[in-house]
């Protein structure tokens, strides 16, 4: 079983920054892709950014140039640095981690979500 704990959400004004963290723990053998998704009220769940075990990244067009995803493999932790935040970035942000357990089973786990609110 793999657990994810997210932190770093909050209320900020437009133009400010936030850094989200997501730490994975449990029966982890290896982690492949780590990602952040978000869901705003009345909108679909969308991929914000993802990073592979090799360090390759991809971003939603709406956050390119403003958000940076990174990972610390020694800590099984993924980060999302969010700069120049806009009101339209307001959403619940979810961490997603995929990998292999110590039982040689694939896993895909979700965090509970952290609220990010950007006021204009």
PDB file of C-alpha atoms in Angstrom:
ATOM      1  CA  UNK A   1       0.000   0.000   0.000  1.00  0.00           C
ATOM      2  CA  UNK A   2       1.246   3.460  -0.926  1.00  0.00           C
ATOM      3  CA  UNK A   3       0.153   6.670   0.769  1.00  0.00           C
ATOM      4  CA  UNK A   4       0.542  10.226  -0.489  1.00  0.00           C
ATOM      5  CA  UNK A   5       0.590  13.310   1.702  1.00  0.00           C
ATOM      6  CA  UNK A   6       0.210  16.701   0.022  1.00  0.00           C
ATOM      7  CA  UNK A   7       0.992  20.085   1.506  1.00  0.00           C
ATOM      8  CA  UNK A   8       1.511  23.680   0.495  1.00  0.00           C
ATOM      9  CA  UNK A   9      -1.874  24.881  -0.694  1.00  0.00           C
ATOM     10  CA  UNK A  10      -3.429  28.106   0.475  1.00  0.00           C
ATOM     11  CA  UNK A  11      -4.874  31.490  -0.381  1.00  0.00           C
ATOM     12  CA  UNK A  12      -2.713  33.963  -2.288  1.00  0.00           C
ATOM     13  CA  UNK A  13      -3.179  37.038  -4.419  1.00  0.00           C
ATOM     14  CA  UNK A  14      -2.717  37.089  -8.179  1.00  0.00           C
ATOM     15  CA  UNK A  15       0.941  37.279  -9.114  1.00  0.00           C
ATOM     16  CA  UNK A  16       2.169  35.520  -6.007  1.00  0.00           C
ATOM     17  CA  UNK A  17       3.719  32.070  -5.669  1.00  0.00           C
ATOM     18  CA  UNK A  18       3.055  28.788  -3.923  1.00  0.00           C
ATOM     19  CA  UNK A  19       4.959  25.531  -3.687  1.00  0.00           C
ATOM     20  CA  UNK A  20       3.115  22.236  -3.386  1.00  0.00           C
ATOM     21  CA  UNK A  21       4.736  19.082  -2.051  1.00  0.00           C
ATOM     22  CA  UNK A  22       3.641  15.460  -2.181  1.00  0.00           C
ATOM     23  CA  UNK A  23       5.483  12.755  -0.270  1.00  0.00           C
ATOM     24  CA  UNK A  24       4.919   9.075  -1.028  1.00  0.00           C
ATOM     25  CA  UNK A  25       5.425   6.373   1.562  1.00  0.00           C
ATOM     26  CA  UNK A  26       4.711   2.697   2.058  1.00  0.00           C
ATOM     27  CA  UNK A  27       5.671  -0.431   0.170  1.00  0.00           C
ATOM     28  CA  UNK A  28       7.478   1.329  -2.644  1.00  0.00           C
ATOM     29  CA  UNK A  29      10.082  -0.422  -4.774  1.00  0.00           C
ATOM     30  CA  UNK A  30      10.298   2.175  -7.495  1.00  0.00           C
ATOM     31  CA  UNK A  31       8.433   5.238  -8.722  1.00  0.00           C
ATOM     32  CA  UNK A  32       7.911   5.977 -12.391  1.00  0.00           C
ATOM     33  CA  UNK A  33       5.775   9.009 -13.165  1.00  0.00           C
ATOM     34  CA  UNK A  34       4.815  11.652 -10.609  1.00  0.00           C
ATOM     35  CA  UNK A  35       2.204  14.204 -11.552  1.00  0.00           C
ATOM     36  CA  UNK A  36      -0.077  16.983 -10.425  1.00  0.00           C
ATOM     37  CA  UNK A  37      -3.678  17.292 -11.541  1.00  0.00           C
ATOM     38  CA  UNK A  38      -6.270  19.874 -10.641  1.00  0.00           C
ATOM     39  CA  UNK A  39     -10.004  20.286 -10.643  1.00  0.00           C
ATOM     40  CA  UNK A  40     -11.796  23.596 -10.457  1.00  0.00           C
ATOM     41  CA  UNK A  41     -15.502  23.864  -9.621  1.00  0.00           C
ATOM     42  CA  UNK A  42     -17.601  22.960 -12.633  1.00  0.00           C
ATOM     43  CA  UNK A  43     -14.569  21.954 -14.682  1.00  0.00           C
ATOM     44  CA  UNK A  44     -12.978  18.685 -15.678  1.00  0.00           C
ATOM     45  CA  UNK A  45     -10.055  17.099 -13.916  1.00  0.00           C
ATOM     46  CA  UNK A  46      -6.931  18.138 -15.851  1.00  0.00           C
ATOM     47  CA  UNK A  47      -3.258  17.262 -15.900  1.00  0.00           C
ATOM     48  CA  UNK A  48      -1.148  20.197 -14.762  1.00  0.00           C
ATOM     49  CA  UNK A  49       2.362  18.734 -14.943  1.00  0.00           C
ATOM     50  CA  UNK A  50       4.141  15.390 -14.901  1.00  0.00           C
ATOM     51  CA  UNK A  51       7.703  14.173 -14.470  1.00  0.00           C
ATOM     52  CA  UNK A  52       9.161  10.783 -15.313  1.00  0.00           C
ATOM     53  CA  UNK A  53      11.819   8.856 -13.439  1.00  0.00           C
ATOM     54  CA  UNK A  54      14.309  10.100 -15.996  1.00  0.00           C
ATOM     55  CA  UNK A  55      13.387  13.711 -15.378  1.00  0.00           C
ATOM     56  CA  UNK A  56      11.371  14.390 -18.515  1.00  0.00           C
ATOM     57  CA  UNK A  57       8.544  16.822 -17.909  1.00  0.00           C
ATOM     58  CA  UNK A  58       5.369  17.951 -19.591  1.00  0.00           C
ATOM     59  CA  UNK A  59       2.991  20.754 -18.730  1.00  0.00           C
ATOM     60  CA  UNK A  60      -0.480  21.922 -19.555  1.00  0.00           C
ATOM     61  CA  UNK A  61      -0.308  24.833 -21.984  1.00  0.00           C
ATOM     62  CA  UNK A  62      -2.038  27.059 -19.438  1.00  0.00           C
ATOM     63  CA  UNK A  63       0.833  26.750 -16.938  1.00  0.00           C
ATOM     64  CA  UNK A  64       3.899  26.593 -19.200  1.00  0.00           C
ATOM     65  CA  UNK A  65       6.471  29.156 -18.177  1.00  0.00           C
ATOM     66  CA  UNK A  66       4.837  29.701 -14.768  1.00  0.00           C
ATOM     67  CA  UNK A  67       4.857  26.290 -13.066  1.00  0.00           C
ATOM     68  CA  UNK A  68       7.802  23.954 -12.529  1.00  0.00           C
ATOM     69  CA  UNK A  69       7.554  20.322 -11.493  1.00  0.00           C
ATOM     70  CA  UNK A  70      10.500  18.597  -9.820  1.00  0.00           C
ATOM     71  CA  UNK A  71      11.161  15.495  -7.759  1.00  0.00           C
ATOM     72  CA  UNK A  72      13.478  14.272  -5.036  1.00  0.00           C
ATOM     73  CA  UNK A  73      13.879  10.548  -5.603  1.00  0.00           C
ATOM     74  CA  UNK A  74      15.644  10.006  -2.285  1.00  0.00           C
ATOM     75  CA  UNK A  75      12.589  11.384  -0.484  1.00  0.00           C
ATOM     76  CA  UNK A  76       9.951   9.978  -2.877  1.00  0.00           C
ATOM     77  CA  UNK A  77       8.635  13.517  -3.105  1.00  0.00           C
ATOM     78  CA  UNK A  78       7.333  15.610  -5.978  1.00  0.00           C
ATOM     79  CA  UNK A  79       7.047  19.383  -5.956  1.00  0.00           C
ATOM     80  CA  UNK A  80       5.104  21.931  -7.948  1.00  0.00           C
ATOM     81  CA  UNK A  81       6.466  25.456  -7.886  1.00  0.00           C
ATOM     82  CA  UNK A  82       3.717  27.807  -8.997  1.00  0.00           C
ATOM     83  CA  UNK A  83       4.682  31.357  -9.897  1.00  0.00           C
ATOM     84  CA  UNK A  84       2.682  34.257 -11.292  1.00  0.00           C
ATOM     85  CA  UNK A  85      -0.507  32.671 -10.087  1.00  0.00           C
ATOM     86  CA  UNK A  86      -3.774  33.694 -11.711  1.00  0.00           C
ATOM     87  CA  UNK A  87      -7.352  33.480 -10.433  1.00  0.00           C
ATOM     88  CA  UNK A  88      -7.996  30.778 -13.034  1.00  0.00           C
ATOM     89  CA  UNK A  89      -5.424  28.590 -11.262  1.00  0.00           C
ATOM     90  CA  UNK A  90      -7.867  28.264  -8.374  1.00  0.00           C
ATOM     91  CA  UNK A  91      -8.613  24.564  -7.910  1.00  0.00           C
ATOM     92  CA  UNK A  92      -8.044  21.528  -5.774  1.00  0.00           C
ATOM     93  CA  UNK A  93      -4.651  20.115  -6.716  1.00  0.00           C
ATOM     94  CA  UNK A  94      -4.095  16.364  -6.566  1.00  0.00           C
ATOM     95  CA  UNK A  95      -0.862  14.448  -6.558  1.00  0.00           C
ATOM     96  CA  UNK A  96      -0.626  11.201  -8.539  1.00  0.00           C
ATOM     97  CA  UNK A  97       2.212   8.710  -8.294  1.00  0.00           C
ATOM     98  CA  UNK A  98       2.715   5.517 -10.298  1.00  0.00           C
ATOM     99  CA  UNK A  99       5.293   2.827  -9.757  1.00  0.00           C
ATOM    100  CA  UNK A 100       6.004  -0.672  -8.477  1.00  0.00           C
ATOM    101  CA  UNK A 101       5.557  -1.962  -4.931  1.00  0.00           C
ATOM    102  CA  UNK A 102       7.916  -4.181  -3.001  1.00  0.00           C
ATOM    103  CA  UNK A 103       5.493  -6.991  -3.848  1.00  0.00           C
ATOM    104  CA  UNK A 104       6.282  -6.449  -7.525  1.00  0.00           C
ATOM    105  CA  UNK A 105       2.836  -5.042  -8.217  1.00  0.00           C
ATOM    106  CA  UNK A 106       2.115  -1.902 -10.186  1.00  0.00           C
ATOM    107  CA  UNK A 107       0.480   0.864  -8.212  1.00  0.00           C
ATOM    108  CA  UNK A 108      -1.116   4.189  -8.923  1.00  0.00           C
ATOM    109  CA  UNK A 109      -2.021   6.345  -5.961  1.00  0.00           C
ATOM    110  CA  UNK A 110      -3.799   9.652  -5.493  1.00  0.00           C
ATOM    111  CA  UNK A 111      -3.462  12.203  -2.756  1.00  0.00           C
ATOM    112  CA  UNK A 112      -6.481  13.706  -1.030  1.00  0.00           C
ATOM    113  CA  UNK A 113      -5.983  17.066  -2.651  1.00  0.00           C
ATOM    114  CA  UNK A 114      -4.924  20.496  -1.486  1.00  0.00           C
ATOM    115  CA  UNK A 115      -6.874  23.684  -2.137  1.00  0.00           C
ATOM    116  CA  UNK A 116      -5.215  26.539  -4.012  1.00  0.00           C
ATOM    117  CA  UNK A 117      -7.162  29.786  -4.138  1.00  0.00           C
ATOM    118  CA  UNK A 118      -5.919  32.824  -6.043  1.00  0.00           C
ATOM    119  CA  UNK A 119      -7.704  36.107  -5.463  1.00  0.00           C
ATOM    120  CA  UNK A 120      -7.721  38.925  -8.002  1.00  0.00           C
TER     121      UNK A 120
END
